[in-house]
mmCIF file of C-alpha atoms in Angstrom:
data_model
loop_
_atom_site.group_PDB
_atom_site.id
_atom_site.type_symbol
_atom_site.label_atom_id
_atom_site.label_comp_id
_atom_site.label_asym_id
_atom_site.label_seq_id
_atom_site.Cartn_x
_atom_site.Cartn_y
_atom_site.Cartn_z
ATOM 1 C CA UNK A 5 182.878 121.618 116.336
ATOM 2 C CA UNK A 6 179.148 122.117 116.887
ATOM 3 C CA UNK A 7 177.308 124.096 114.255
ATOM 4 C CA UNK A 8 173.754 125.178 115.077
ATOM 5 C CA UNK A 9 171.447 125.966 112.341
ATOM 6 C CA UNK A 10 168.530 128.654 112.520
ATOM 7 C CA UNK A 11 165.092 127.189 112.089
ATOM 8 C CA UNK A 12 164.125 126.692 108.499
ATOM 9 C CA UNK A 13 161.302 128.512 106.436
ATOM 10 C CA UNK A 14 158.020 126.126 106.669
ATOM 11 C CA UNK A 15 157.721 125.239 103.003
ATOM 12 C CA UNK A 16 157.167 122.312 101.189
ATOM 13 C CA UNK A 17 160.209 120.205 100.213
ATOM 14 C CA UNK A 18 161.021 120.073 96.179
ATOM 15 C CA UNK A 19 163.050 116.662 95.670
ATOM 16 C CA UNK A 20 163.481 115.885 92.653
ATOM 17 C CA UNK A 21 162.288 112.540 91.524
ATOM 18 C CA UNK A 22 164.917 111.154 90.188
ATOM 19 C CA UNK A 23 167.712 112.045 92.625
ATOM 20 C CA UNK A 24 165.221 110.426 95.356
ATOM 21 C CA UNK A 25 165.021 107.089 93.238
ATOM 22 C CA UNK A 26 168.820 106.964 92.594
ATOM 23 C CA UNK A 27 169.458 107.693 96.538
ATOM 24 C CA UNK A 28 166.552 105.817 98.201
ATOM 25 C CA UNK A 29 168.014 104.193 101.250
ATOM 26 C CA UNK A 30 165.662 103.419 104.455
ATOM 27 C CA UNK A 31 165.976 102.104 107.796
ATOM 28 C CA UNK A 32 164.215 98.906 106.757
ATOM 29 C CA UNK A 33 165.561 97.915 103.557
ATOM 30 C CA UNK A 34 169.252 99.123 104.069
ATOM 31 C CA UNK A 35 169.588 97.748 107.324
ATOM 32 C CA UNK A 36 167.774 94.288 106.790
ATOM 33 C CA UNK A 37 169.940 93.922 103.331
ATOM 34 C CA UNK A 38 173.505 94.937 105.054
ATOM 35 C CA UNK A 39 172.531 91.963 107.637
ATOM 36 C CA UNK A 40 171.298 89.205 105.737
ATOM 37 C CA UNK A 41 173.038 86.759 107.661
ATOM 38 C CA UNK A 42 171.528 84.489 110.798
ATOM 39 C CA UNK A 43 172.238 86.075 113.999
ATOM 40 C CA UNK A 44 174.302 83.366 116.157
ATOM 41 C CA UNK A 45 171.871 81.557 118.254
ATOM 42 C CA UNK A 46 174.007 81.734 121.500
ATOM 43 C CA UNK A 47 173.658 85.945 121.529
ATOM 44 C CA UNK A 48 171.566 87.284 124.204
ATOM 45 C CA UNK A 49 168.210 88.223 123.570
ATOM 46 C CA UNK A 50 168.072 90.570 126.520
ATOM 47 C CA UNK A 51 170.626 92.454 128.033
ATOM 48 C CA UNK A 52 170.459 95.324 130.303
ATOM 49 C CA UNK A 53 170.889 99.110 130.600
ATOM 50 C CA UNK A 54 172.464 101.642 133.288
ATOM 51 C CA UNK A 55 170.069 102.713 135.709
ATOM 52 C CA UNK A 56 167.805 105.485 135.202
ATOM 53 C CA UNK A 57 168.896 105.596 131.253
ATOM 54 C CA UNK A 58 165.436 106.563 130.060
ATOM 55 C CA UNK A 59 165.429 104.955 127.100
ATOM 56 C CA UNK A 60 163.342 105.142 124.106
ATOM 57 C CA UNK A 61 165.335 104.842 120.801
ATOM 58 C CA UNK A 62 167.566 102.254 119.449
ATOM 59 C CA UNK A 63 169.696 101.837 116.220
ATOM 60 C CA UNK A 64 171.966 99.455 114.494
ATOM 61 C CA UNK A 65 173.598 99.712 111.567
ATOM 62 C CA UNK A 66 175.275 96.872 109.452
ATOM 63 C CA UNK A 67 177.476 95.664 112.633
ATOM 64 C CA UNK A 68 176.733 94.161 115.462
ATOM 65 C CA UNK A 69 175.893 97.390 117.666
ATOM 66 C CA UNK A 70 172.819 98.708 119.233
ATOM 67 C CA UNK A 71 172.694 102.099 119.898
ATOM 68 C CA UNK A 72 170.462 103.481 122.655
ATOM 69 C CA UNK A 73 169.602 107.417 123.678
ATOM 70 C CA UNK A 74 168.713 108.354 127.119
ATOM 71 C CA UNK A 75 165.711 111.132 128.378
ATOM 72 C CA UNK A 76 167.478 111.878 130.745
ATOM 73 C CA UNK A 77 170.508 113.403 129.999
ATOM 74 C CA UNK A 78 170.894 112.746 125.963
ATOM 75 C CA UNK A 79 173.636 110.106 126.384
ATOM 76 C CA UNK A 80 174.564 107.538 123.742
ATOM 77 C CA UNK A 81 174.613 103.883 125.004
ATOM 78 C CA UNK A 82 176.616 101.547 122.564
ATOM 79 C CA UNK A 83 176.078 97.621 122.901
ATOM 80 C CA UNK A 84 177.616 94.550 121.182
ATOM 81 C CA UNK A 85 174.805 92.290 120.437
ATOM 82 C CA UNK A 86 176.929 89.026 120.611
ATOM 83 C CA UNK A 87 177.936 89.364 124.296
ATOM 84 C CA UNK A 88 175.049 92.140 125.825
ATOM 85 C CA UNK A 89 177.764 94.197 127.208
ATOM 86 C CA UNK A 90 178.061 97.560 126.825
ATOM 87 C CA UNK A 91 179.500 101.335 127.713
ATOM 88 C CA UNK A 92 178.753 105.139 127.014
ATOM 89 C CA UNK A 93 179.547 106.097 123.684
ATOM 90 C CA UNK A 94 178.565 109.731 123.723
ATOM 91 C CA UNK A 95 177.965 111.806 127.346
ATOM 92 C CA UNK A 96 175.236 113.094 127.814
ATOM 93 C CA UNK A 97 174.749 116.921 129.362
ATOM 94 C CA UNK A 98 171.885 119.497 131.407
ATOM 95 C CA UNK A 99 169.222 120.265 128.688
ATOM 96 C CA UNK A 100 169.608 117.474 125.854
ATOM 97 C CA UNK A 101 167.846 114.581 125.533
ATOM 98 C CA UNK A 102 168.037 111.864 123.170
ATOM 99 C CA UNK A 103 164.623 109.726 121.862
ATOM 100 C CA UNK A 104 164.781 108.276 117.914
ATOM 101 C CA UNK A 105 168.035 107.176 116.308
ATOM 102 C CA UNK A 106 168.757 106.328 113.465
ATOM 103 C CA UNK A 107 172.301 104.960 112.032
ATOM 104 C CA UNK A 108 173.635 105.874 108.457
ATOM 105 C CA UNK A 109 176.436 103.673 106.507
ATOM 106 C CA UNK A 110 178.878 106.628 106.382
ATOM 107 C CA UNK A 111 178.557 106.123 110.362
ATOM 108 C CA UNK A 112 176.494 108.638 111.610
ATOM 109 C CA UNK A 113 174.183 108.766 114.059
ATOM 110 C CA UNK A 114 171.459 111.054 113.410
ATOM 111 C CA UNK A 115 169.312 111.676 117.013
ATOM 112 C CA UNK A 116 165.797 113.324 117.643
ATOM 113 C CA UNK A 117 166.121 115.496 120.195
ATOM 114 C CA UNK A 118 162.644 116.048 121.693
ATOM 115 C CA UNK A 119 162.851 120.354 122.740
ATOM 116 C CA UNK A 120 163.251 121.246 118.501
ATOM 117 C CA UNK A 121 166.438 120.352 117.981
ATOM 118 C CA UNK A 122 168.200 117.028 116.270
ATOM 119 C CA UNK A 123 172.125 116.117 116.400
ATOM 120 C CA UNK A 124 174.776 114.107 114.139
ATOM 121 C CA UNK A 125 177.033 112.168 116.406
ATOM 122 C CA UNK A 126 179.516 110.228 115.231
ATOM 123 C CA UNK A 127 179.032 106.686 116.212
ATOM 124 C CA UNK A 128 182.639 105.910 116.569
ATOM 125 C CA UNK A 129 183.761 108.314 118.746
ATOM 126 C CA UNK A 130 180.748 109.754 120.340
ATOM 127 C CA UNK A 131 181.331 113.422 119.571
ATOM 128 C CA UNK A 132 178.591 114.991 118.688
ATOM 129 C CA UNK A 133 178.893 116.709 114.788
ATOM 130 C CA UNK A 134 176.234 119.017 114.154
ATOM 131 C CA UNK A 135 173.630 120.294 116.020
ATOM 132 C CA UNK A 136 169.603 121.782 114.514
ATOM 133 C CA UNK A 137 167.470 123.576 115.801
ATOM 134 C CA UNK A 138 164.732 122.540 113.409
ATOM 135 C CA UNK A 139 161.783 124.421 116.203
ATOM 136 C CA UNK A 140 161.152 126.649 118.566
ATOM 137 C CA UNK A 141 162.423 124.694 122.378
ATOM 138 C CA UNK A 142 159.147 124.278 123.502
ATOM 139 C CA UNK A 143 155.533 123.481 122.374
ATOM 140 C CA UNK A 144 157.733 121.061 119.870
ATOM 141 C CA UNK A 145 158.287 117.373 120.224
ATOM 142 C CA UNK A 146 161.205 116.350 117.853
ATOM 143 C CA UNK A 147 160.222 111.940 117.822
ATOM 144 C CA UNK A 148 161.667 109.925 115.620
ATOM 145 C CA UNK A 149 164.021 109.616 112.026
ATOM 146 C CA UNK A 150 164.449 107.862 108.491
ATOM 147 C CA UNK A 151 167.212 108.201 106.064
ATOM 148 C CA UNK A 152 165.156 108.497 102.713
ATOM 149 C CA UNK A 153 166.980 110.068 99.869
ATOM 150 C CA UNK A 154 169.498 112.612 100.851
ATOM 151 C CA UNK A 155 167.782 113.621 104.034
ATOM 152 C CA UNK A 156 167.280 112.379 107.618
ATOM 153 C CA UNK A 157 163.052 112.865 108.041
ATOM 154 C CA UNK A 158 162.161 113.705 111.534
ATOM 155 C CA UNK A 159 158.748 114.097 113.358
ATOM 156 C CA UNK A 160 157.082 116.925 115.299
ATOM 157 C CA UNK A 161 154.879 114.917 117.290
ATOM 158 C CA UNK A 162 152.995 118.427 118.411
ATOM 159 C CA UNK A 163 153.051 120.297 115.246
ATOM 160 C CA UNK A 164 152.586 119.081 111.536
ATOM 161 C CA UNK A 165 155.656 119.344 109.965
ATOM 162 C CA UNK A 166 158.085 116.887 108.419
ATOM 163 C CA UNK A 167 162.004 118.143 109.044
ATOM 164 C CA UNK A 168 164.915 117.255 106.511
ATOM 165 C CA UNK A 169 168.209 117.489 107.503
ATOM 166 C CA UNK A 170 170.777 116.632 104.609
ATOM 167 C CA UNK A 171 172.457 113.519 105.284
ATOM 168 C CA UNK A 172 176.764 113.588 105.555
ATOM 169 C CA UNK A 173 176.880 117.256 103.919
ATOM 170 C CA UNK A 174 176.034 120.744 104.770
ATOM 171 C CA UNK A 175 172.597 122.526 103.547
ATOM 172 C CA UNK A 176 169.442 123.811 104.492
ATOM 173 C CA UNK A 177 166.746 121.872 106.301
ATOM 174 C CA UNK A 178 163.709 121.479 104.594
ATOM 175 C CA UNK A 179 160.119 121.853 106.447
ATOM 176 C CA UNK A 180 157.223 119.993 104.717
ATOM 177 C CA UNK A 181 154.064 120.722 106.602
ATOM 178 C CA UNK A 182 151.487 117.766 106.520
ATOM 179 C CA UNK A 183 148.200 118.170 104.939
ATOM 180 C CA UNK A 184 146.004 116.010 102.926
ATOM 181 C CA UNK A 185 143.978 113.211 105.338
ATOM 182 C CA UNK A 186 146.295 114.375 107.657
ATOM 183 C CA UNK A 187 144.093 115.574 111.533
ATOM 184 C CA UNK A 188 146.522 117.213 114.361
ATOM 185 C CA UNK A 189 145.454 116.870 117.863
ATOM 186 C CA UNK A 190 145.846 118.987 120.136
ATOM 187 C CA UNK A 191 147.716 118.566 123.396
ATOM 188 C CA UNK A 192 148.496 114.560 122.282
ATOM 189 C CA UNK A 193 151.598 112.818 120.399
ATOM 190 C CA UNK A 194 150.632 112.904 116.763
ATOM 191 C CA UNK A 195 153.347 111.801 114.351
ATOM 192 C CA UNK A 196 155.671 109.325 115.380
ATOM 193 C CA UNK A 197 157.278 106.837 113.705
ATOM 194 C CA UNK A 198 158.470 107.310 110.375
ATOM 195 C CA UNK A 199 159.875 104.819 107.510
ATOM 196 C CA UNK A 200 160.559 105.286 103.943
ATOM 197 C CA UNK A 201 157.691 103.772 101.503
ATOM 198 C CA UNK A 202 158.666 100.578 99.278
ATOM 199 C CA UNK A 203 159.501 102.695 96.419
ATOM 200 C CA UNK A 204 161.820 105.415 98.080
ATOM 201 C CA UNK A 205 159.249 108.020 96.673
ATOM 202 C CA UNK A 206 157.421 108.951 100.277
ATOM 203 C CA UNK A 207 157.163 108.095 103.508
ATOM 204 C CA UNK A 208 154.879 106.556 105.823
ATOM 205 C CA UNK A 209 154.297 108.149 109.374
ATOM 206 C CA UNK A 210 151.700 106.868 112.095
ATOM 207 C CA UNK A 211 150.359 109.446 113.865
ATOM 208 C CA UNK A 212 149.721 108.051 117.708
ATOM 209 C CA UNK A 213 146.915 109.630 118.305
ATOM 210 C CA UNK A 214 143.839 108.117 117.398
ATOM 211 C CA UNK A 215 146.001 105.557 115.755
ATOM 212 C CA UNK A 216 146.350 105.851 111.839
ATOM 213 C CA UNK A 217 148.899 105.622 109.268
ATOM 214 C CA UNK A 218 149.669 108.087 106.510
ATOM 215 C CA UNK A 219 151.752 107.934 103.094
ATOM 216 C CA UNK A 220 153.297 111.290 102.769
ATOM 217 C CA UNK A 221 153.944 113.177 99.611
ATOM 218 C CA UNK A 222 157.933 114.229 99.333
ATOM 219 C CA UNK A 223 156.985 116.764 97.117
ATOM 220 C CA UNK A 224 153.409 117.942 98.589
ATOM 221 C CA UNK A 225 153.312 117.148 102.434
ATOM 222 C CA UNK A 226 149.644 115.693 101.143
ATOM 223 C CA UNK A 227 149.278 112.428 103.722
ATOM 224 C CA UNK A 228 146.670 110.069 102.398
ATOM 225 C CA UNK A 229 145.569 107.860 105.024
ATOM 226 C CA UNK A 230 145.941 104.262 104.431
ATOM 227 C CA UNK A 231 143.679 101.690 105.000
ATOM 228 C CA UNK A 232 143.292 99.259 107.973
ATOM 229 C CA UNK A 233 142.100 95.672 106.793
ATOM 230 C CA UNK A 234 142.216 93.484 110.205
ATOM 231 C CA UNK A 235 142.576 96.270 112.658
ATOM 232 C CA UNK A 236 140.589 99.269 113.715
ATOM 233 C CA UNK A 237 143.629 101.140 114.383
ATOM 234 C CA UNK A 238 147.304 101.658 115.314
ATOM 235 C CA UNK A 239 146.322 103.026 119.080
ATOM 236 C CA UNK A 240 149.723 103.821 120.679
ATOM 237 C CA UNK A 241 151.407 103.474 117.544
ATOM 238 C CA UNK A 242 155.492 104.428 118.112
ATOM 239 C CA UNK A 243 158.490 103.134 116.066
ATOM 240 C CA UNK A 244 157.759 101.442 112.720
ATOM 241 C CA UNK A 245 160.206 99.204 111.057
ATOM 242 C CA UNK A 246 159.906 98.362 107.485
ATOM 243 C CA UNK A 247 161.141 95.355 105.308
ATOM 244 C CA UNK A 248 159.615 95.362 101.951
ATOM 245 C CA UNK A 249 156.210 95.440 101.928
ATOM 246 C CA UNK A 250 155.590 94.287 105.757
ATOM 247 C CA UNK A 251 155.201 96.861 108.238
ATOM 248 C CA UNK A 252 155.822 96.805 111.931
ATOM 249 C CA UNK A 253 154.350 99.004 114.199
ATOM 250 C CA UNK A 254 155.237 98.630 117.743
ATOM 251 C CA UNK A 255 152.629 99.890 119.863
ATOM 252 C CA UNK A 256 154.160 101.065 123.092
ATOM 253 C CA UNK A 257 151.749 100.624 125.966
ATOM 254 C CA UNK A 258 149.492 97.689 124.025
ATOM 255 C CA UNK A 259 153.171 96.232 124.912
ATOM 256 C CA UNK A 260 152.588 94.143 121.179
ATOM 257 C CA UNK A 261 153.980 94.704 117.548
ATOM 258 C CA UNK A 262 151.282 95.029 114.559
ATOM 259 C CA UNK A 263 152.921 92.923 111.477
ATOM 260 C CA UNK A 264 151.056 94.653 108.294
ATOM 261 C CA UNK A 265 150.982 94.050 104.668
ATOM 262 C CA UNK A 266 151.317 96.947 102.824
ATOM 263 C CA UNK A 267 149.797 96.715 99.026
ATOM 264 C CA UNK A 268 151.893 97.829 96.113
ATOM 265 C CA UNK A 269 150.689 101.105 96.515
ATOM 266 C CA UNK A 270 150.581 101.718 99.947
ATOM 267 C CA UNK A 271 146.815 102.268 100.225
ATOM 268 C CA UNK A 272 145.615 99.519 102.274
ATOM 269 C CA UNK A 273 148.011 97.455 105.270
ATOM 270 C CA UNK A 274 146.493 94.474 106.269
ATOM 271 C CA UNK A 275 146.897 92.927 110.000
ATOM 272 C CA UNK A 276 149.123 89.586 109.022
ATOM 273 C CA UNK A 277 149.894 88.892 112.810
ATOM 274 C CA UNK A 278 150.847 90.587 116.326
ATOM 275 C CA UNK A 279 154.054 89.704 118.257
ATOM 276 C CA UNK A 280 154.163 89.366 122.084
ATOM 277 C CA UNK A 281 156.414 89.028 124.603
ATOM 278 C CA UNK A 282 156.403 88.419 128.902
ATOM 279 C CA UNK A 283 159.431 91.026 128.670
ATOM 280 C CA UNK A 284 158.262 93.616 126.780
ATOM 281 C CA UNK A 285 157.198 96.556 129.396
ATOM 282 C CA UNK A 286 156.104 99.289 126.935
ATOM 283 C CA UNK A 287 158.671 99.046 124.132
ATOM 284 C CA UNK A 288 158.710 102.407 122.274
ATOM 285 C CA UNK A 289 161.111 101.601 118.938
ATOM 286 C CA UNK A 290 162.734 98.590 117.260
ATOM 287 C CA UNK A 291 166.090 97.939 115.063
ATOM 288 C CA UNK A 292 167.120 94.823 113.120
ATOM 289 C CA UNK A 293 169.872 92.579 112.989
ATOM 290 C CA UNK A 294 169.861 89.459 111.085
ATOM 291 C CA UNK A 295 166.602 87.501 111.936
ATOM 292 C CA UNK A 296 166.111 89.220 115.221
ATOM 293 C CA UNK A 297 164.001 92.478 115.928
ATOM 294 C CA UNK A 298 165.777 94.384 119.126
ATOM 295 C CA UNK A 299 163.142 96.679 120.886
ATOM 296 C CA UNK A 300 163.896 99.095 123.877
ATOM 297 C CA UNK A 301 161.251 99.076 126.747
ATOM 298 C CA UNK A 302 160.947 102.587 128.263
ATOM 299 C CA UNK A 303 159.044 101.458 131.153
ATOM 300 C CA UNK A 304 156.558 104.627 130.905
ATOM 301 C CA UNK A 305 153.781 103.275 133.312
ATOM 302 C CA UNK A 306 156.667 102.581 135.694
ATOM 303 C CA UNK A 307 158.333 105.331 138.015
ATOM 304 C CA UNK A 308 161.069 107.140 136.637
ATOM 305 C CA UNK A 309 163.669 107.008 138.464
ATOM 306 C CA UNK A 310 167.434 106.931 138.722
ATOM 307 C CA UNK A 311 167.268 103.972 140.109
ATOM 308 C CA UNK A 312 164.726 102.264 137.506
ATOM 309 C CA UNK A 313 166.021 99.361 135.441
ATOM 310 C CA UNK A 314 165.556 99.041 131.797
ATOM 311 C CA UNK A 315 166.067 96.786 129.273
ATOM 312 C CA UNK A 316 166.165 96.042 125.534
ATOM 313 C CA UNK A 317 164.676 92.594 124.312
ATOM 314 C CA UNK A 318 165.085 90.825 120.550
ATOM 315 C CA UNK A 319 162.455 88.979 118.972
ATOM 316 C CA UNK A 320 162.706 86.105 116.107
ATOM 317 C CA UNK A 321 161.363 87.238 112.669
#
């Protein structure tokens, strides 16, 4: 059954401190701890999508599945990483669409869905759980996820607000409106990606536009901008990826990945090094497995159409 949620007051969300310490699980540290291991040298470090997919998020958890959303239609694309093959987990349908992912141990799949709303889908059967409408359908770009805590944190990339959605449980959605250093745009893609901070207490978010990154207040919404030593900015900054206290921020149409050093406190990330690759044609997020970074390239300065191929790449750590 689908239940759809009404959109949440905008206040502030009150987590307390030491429930958040005791729960702290994100993308980076959960997933690169549940795959320690070497990935076998013999899997493919490219392997294709359907045709006009339209991809822009991937996900993998503590197996050895990727999970990629489609534009176009919402659909969830499920491949095995040791053979590149692959099939349609979830269909998609008229009106959804499916951009960040982001994979929780308990097996769900928690999905930004661009037009205000977000979805649970379970990732072994496809069906889709619950449904949010965390906005209003339009002048609302619903990005990208982390699992911090007891919530799923998702970006507006339009307005300045922080969504939770409780993780594996009913409740309310929390809004936490971004202030502080924080500067909106208008009319461009402002926060992005999203990871949980080395201490589980707050978050870090780059907002695309100019390029910066923030450390967010769980408690406040106050974003204090951190520091760039080595690079003037984060221009085209998308999905980050976080393992300890190195950063990566892919930066789409720069087709490159920043590798930062964050200090203890998250003030300052210094520019350590930048990954290329021939293959990557504007990769938008990234998921780990092993000692292998898998990005999705969504092709953006390329026609979309349903006959354009895509393709998700991995690169060595």
């Amino acid at each position: 059954m689908t239940r759809n949620h009404p959109r949440p007051s905008r206040r502030a969300a009150l987590l307390g401190g030491a429930a958040l310490t005791a729960l702290a699980v994100t993308a980076g540290t959960g997933t690169a701890h549940a795959n320690s291991s070497t990935t076998a040298a013999s899997w493919p470090t490219e392997f294709a999508l359907p045709n006009g997919w339209l991809p822009e998020g991937i996900a993998i958890g503590s197996r050895p599945y990727a999970y990629l959303g489609s534009r176009a239609d919402g659909a969830i694309y499920r491949t095995d990483l040791r053979t590149g093959e692959g099939r349609v987990l979830s269909e998609g349908a008229t009106g959804l669409v499916s951009v960040g992912l982001k994979l929780d141990h308990d097996g769900l799949l928690y999905v930004a869905g661009s037009t205000g709303a977000a979805r649970v889908v379970d990732s072994r059967t496809g069906e889709i759980l619950t449904t949010y409408q965390l906005t209003a359908a339009t002048g609302h770009f619903i990005n990208d996820i982390t699992l911090l805590g007891d919530r799923a944190w998702f970006t507006d990339s339009l307005d300045a607000v922080l969504y939770g959605v409780p993780r594996g449980r009913t409740g309310e959605v929390t809004a936490l409106p971004l202030t502080g250093d924080w500067v909106q745009t208008p009319g461009v893609n402002n926060a992005n990606g999203i990871v949980g901070t080395p201490d589980g207490h707050g978050l870090i978010v780059v907002s695309s536009s100019p390029g910066k990154l923030y450390r967010v207040s769980l408690k406040t919404g106050y974003a204090t901008e951190i520091a760039l030593s080595g690079a003037s900015d984060v221009a085209n900054g998308d999905g980050l990826f976080r393992i300890g206290r190195t950063l990566y921020v892919v930066q789409n149409r720069l087709n490159r990945i920043s590798v930062f050093d964050l200090d203890a406190e998250v003030t300052t990330a210094t520019l350590r090094t930048t990954i290329t690759d021939p293959r990557f044609d504007v990769p938008t997020t990234a998921a780990r497995f092993g000692n292998r970074l898998y990005l999705v390239n969504a092709r953006f300065t390329t026609p979309q159409t349903p006959d354009t191929t895509f393709t998700a790449v991995a690169v060595s750590l």
